[in-house]
PDB file of C-alpha atoms in Angstrom:
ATOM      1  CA  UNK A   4      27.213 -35.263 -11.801  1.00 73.00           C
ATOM      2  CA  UNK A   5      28.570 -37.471  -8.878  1.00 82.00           C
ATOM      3  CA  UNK A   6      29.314 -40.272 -10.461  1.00 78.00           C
ATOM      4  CA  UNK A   7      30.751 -38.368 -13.778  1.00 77.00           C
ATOM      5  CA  UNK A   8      33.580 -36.754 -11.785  1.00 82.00           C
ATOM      6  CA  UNK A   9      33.858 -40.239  -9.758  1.00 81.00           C
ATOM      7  CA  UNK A  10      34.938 -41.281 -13.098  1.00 79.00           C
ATOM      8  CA  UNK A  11      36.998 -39.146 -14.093  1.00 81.00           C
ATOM      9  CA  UNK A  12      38.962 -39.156 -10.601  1.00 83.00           C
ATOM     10  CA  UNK A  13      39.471 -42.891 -10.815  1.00 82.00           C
ATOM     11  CA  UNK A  14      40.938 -42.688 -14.654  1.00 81.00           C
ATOM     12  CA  UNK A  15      43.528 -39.952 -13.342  1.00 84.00           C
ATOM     13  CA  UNK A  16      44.992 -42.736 -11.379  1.00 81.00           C
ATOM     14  CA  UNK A  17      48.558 -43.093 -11.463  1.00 80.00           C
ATOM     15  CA  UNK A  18      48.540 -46.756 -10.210  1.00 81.00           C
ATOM     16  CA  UNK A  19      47.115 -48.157 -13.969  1.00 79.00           C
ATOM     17  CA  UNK A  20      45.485 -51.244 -11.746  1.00 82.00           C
ATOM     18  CA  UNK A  21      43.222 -48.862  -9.439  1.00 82.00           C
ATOM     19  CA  UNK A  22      42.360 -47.286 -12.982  1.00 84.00           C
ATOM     20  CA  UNK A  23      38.898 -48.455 -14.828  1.00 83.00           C
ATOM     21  CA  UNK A  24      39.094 -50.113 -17.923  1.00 83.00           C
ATOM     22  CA  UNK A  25      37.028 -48.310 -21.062  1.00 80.00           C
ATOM     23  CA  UNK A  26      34.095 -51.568 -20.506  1.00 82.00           C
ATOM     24  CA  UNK A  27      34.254 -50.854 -17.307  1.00 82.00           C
ATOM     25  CA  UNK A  28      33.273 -47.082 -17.503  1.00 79.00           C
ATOM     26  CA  UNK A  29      31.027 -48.114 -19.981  1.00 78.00           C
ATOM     27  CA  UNK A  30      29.345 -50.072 -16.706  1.00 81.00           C
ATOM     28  CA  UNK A  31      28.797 -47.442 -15.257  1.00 80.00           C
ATOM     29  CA  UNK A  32      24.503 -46.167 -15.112  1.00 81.00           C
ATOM     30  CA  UNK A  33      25.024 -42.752 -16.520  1.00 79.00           C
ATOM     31  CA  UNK A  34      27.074 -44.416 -19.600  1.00 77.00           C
ATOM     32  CA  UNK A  35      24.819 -47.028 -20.189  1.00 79.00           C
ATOM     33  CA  UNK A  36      22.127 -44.454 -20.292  1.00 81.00           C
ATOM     34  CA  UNK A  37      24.126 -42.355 -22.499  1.00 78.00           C
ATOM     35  CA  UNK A  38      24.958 -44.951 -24.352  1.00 77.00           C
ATOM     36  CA  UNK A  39      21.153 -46.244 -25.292  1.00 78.00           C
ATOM     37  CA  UNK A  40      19.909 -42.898 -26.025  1.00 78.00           C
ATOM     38  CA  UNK A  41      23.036 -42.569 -28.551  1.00 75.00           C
ATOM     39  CA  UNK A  42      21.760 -46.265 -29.991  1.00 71.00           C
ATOM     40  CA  UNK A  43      18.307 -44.490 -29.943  1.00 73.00           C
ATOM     41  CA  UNK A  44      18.959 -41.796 -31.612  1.00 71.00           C
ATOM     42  CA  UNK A  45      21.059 -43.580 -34.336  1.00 62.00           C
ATOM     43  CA  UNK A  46      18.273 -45.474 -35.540  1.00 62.00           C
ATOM     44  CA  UNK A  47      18.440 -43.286 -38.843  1.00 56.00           C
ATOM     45  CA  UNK A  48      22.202 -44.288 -39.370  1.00 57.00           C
ATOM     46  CA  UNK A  49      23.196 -47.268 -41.184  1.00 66.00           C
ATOM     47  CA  UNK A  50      24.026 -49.979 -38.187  1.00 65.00           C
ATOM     48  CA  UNK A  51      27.032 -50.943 -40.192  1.00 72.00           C
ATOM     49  CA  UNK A  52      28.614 -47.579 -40.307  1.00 72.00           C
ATOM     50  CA  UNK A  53      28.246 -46.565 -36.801  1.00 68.00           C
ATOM     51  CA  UNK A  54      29.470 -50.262 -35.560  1.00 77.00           C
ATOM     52  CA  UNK A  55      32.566 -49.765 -37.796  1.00 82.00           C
ATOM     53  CA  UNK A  56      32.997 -46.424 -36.686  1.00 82.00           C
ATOM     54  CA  UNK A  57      32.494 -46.983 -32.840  1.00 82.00           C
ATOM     55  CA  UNK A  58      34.480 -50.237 -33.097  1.00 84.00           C
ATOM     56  CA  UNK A  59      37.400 -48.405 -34.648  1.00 87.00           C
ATOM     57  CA  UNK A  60      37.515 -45.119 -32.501  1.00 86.00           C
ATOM     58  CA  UNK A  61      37.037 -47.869 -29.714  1.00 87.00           C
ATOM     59  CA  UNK A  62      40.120 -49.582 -30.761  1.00 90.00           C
ATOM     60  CA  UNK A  63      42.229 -46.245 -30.495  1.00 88.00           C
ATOM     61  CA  UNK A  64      40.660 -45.128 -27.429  1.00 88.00           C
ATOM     62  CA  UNK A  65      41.856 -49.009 -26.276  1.00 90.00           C
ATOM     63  CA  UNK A  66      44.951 -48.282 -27.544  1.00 91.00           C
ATOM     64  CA  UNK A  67      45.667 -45.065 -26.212  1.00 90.00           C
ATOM     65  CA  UNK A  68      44.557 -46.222 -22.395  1.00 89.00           C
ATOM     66  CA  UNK A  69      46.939 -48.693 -22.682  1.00 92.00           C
ATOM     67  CA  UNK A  70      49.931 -46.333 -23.705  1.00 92.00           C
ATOM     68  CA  UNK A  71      48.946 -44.066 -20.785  1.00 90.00           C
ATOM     69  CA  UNK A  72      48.637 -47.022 -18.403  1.00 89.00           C
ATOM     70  CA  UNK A  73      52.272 -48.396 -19.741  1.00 92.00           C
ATOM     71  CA  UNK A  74      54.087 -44.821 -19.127  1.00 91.00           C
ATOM     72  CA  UNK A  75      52.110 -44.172 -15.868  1.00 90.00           C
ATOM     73  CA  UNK A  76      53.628 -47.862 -14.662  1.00 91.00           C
ATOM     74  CA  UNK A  77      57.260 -46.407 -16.176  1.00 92.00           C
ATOM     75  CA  UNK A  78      56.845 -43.718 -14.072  1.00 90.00           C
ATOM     76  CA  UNK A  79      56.067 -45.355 -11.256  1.00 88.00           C
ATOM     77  CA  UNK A  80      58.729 -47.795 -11.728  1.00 89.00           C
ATOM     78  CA  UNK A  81      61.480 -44.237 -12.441  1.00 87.00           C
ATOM     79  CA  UNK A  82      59.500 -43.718  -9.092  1.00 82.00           C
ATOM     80  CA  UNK A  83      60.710 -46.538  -7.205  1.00 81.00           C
ATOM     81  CA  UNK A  84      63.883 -46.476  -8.800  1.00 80.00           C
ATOM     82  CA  UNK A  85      64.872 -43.428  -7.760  1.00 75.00           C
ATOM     83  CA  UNK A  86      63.485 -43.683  -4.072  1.00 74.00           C
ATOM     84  CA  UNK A  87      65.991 -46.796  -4.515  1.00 70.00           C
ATOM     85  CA  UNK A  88      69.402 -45.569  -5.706  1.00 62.00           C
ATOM     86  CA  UNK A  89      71.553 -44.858  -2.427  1.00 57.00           C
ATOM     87  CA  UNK A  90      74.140 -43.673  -4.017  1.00 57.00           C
ATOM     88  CA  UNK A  91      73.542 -41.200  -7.016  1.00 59.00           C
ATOM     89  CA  UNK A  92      74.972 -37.366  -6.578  1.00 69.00           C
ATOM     90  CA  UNK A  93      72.290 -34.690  -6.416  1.00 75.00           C
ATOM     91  CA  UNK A  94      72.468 -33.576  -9.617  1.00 79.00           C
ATOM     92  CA  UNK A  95      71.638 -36.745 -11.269  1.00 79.00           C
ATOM     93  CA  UNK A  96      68.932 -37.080  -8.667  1.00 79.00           C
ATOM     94  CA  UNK A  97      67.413 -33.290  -9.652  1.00 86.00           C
ATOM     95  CA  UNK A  98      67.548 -34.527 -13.262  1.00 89.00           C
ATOM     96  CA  UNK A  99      65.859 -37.400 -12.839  1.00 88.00           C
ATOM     97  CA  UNK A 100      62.903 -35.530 -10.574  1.00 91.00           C
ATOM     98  CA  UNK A 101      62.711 -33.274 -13.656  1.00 94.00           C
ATOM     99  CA  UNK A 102      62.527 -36.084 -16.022  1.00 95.00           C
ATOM    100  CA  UNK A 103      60.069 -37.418 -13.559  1.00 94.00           C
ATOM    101  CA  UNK A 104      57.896 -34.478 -13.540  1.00 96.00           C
ATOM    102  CA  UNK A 105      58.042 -34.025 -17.596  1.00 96.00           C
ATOM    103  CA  UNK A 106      56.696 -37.504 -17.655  1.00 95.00           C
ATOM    104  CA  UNK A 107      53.699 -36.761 -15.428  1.00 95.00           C
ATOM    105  CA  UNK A 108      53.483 -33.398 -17.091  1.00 96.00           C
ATOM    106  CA  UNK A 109      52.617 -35.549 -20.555  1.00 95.00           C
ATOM    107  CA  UNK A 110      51.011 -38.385 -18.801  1.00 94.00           C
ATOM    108  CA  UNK A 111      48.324 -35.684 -17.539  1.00 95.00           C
ATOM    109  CA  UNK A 112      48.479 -33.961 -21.140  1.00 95.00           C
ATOM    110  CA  UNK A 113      48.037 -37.275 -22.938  1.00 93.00           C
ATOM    111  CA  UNK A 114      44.684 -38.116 -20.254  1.00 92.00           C
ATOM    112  CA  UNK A 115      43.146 -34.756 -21.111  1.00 92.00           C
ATOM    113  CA  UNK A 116      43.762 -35.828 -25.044  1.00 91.00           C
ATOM    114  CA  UNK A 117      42.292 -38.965 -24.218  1.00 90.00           C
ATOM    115  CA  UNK A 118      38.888 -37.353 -22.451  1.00 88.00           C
ATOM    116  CA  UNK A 119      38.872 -34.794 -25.130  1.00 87.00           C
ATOM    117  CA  UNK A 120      38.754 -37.482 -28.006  1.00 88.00           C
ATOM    118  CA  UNK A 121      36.236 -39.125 -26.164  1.00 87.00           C
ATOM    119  CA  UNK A 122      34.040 -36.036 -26.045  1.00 87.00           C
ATOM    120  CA  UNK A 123      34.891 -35.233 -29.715  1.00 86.00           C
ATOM    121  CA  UNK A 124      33.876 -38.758 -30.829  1.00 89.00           C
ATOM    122  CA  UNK A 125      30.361 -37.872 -29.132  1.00 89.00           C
ATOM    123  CA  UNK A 126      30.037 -34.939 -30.993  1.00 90.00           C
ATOM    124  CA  UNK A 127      31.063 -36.241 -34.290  1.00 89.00           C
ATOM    125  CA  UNK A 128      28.547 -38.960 -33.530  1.00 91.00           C
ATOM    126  CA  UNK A 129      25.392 -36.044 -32.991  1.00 92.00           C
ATOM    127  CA  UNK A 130      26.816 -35.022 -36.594  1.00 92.00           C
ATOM    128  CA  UNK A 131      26.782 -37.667 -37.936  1.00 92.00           C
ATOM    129  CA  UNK A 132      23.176 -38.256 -36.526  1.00 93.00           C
ATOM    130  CA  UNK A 133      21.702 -35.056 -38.188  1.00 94.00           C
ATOM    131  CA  UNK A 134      23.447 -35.336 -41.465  1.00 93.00           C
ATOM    132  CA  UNK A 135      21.722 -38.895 -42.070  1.00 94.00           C
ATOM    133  CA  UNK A 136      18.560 -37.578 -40.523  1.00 95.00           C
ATOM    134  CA  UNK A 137      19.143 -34.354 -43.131  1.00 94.00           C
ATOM    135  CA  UNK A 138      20.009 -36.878 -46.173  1.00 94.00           C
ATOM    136  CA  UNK A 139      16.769 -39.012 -45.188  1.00 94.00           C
ATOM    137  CA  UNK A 140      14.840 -36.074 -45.228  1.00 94.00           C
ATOM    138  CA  UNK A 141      16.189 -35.005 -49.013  1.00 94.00           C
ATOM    139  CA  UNK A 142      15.582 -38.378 -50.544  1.00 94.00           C
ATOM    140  CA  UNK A 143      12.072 -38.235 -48.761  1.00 94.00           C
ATOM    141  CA  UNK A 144      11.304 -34.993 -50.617  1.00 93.00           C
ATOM    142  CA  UNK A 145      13.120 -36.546 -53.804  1.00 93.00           C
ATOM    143  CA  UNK A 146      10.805 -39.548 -53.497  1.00 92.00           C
ATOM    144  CA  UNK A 147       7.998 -37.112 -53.208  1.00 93.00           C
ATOM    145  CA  UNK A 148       8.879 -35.187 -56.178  1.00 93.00           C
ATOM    146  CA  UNK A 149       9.693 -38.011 -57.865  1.00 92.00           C
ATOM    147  CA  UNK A 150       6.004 -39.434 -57.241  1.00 93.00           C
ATOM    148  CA  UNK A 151       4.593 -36.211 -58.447  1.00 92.00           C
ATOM    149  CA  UNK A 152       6.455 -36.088 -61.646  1.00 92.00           C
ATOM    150  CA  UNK A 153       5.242 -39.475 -62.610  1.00 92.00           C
ATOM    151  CA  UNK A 154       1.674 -38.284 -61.733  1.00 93.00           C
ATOM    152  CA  UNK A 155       2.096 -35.340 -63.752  1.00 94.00           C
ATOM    153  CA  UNK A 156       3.368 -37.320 -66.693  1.00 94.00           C
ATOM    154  CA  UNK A 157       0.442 -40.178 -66.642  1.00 94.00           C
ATOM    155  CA  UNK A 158      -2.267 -37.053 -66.861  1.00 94.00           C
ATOM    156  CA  UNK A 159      -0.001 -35.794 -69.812  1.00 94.00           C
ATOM    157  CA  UNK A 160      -0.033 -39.178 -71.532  1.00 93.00           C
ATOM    158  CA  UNK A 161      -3.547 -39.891 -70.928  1.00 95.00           C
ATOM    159  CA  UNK A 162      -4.076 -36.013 -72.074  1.00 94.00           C
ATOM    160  CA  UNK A 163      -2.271 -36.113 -74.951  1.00 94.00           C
ATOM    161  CA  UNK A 164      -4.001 -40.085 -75.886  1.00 94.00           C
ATOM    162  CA  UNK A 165      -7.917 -37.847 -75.353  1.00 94.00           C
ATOM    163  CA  UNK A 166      -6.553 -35.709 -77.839  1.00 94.00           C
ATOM    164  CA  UNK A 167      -5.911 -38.172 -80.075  1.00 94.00           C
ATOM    165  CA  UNK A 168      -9.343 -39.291 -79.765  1.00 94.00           C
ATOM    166  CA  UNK A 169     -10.846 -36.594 -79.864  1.00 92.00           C
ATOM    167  CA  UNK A 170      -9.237 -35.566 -83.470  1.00 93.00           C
ATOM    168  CA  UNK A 171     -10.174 -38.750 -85.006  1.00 92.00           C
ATOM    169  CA  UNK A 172     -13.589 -38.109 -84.342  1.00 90.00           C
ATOM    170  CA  UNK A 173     -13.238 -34.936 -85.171  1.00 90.00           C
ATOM    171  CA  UNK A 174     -11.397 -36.024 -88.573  1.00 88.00           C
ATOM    172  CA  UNK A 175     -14.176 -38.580 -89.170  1.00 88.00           C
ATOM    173  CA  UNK A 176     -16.843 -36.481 -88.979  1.00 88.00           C
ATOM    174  CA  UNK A 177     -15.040 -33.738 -91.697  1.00 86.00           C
ATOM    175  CA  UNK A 178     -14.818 -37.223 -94.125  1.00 75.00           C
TER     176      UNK A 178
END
């Protein structure tokens, strides 16, 4: 959508102050909407596990926007720097345009890590979602099966307790 690659543009900022901040993509409509029909949809998932879980992977994601916003200020500062220096040779200038350009190289490498987390932590998420929904299922039919063993054991008992009965008479009547 439009405002999914607006997004994305504006976190490939190299200027880290233009760049959004994770609660403010998490503004954003689409977000929020993804983000209730995640909460909907882990209704079946223990609240405490998925708050410790999102709270940590939101930590690292935290963590990891602020690494990419403190290299992408280095390399504007290398930036500035080197529009600065009047008097460096050519061959320290080439070097430092290379360094320059490995920098962006892994700035750029280190964003796509960062979206591709992000997209893995959704789909670990879904997982998550259907295995609890799978294990609630299994203790339903346990539960069930459970139920119907303890039926199956009261007509036993109240079986074998007729039978009983039923040979007393059947003794006292031979007496």
């Amino acid at each position: 959508s439009d405002e999914l690659n607006q997004a994305v543009r504006s976190m490939l900022q190299l200027d880290s102050s233009k760049r959004p901040s994770i609660e403010d993509l998490f503004k954003l409509p689409k977000m929020q909407e993804q983000a209730e029909i995640a909460v909907r949809n882990a209704s079946a998932v223990p609240a405490q596990y998925v708050d410790r879980y999102f709270s940590s992977q939101m930590r690292r994601l935290q963590a990891k926007e602020e690494e990419i916003s403190s290299r992408a200020q280095d390399l504007v500062n290398k930036e500035k720097e080197l529009r600065g220096a009047k008097y460096m040779d050519s061959e320290e200038i080439k070097k430092r345009e290379e360094d320059l350009k490995k920098k962006d190289e892994d700035l750029k490498k280190r964003e796509r890590e960062l979206s591709d987390m992000s997209s893995s932590y959704q789909e670990r998420m879904r997982n998550l979602e259907a295995r609890e929904k799978a294990i609630l299922a299994r203790e339903e039919a346990l539960a069930s099966r459970d139920r119907s063993l303890c039926d199956k054991e009261k007509r036993v008992d109240k079986a074998k307790l007729e039978y009983q009965v039923l040979m007393n008479d059947l003794k006292k009547k031979m007496v």
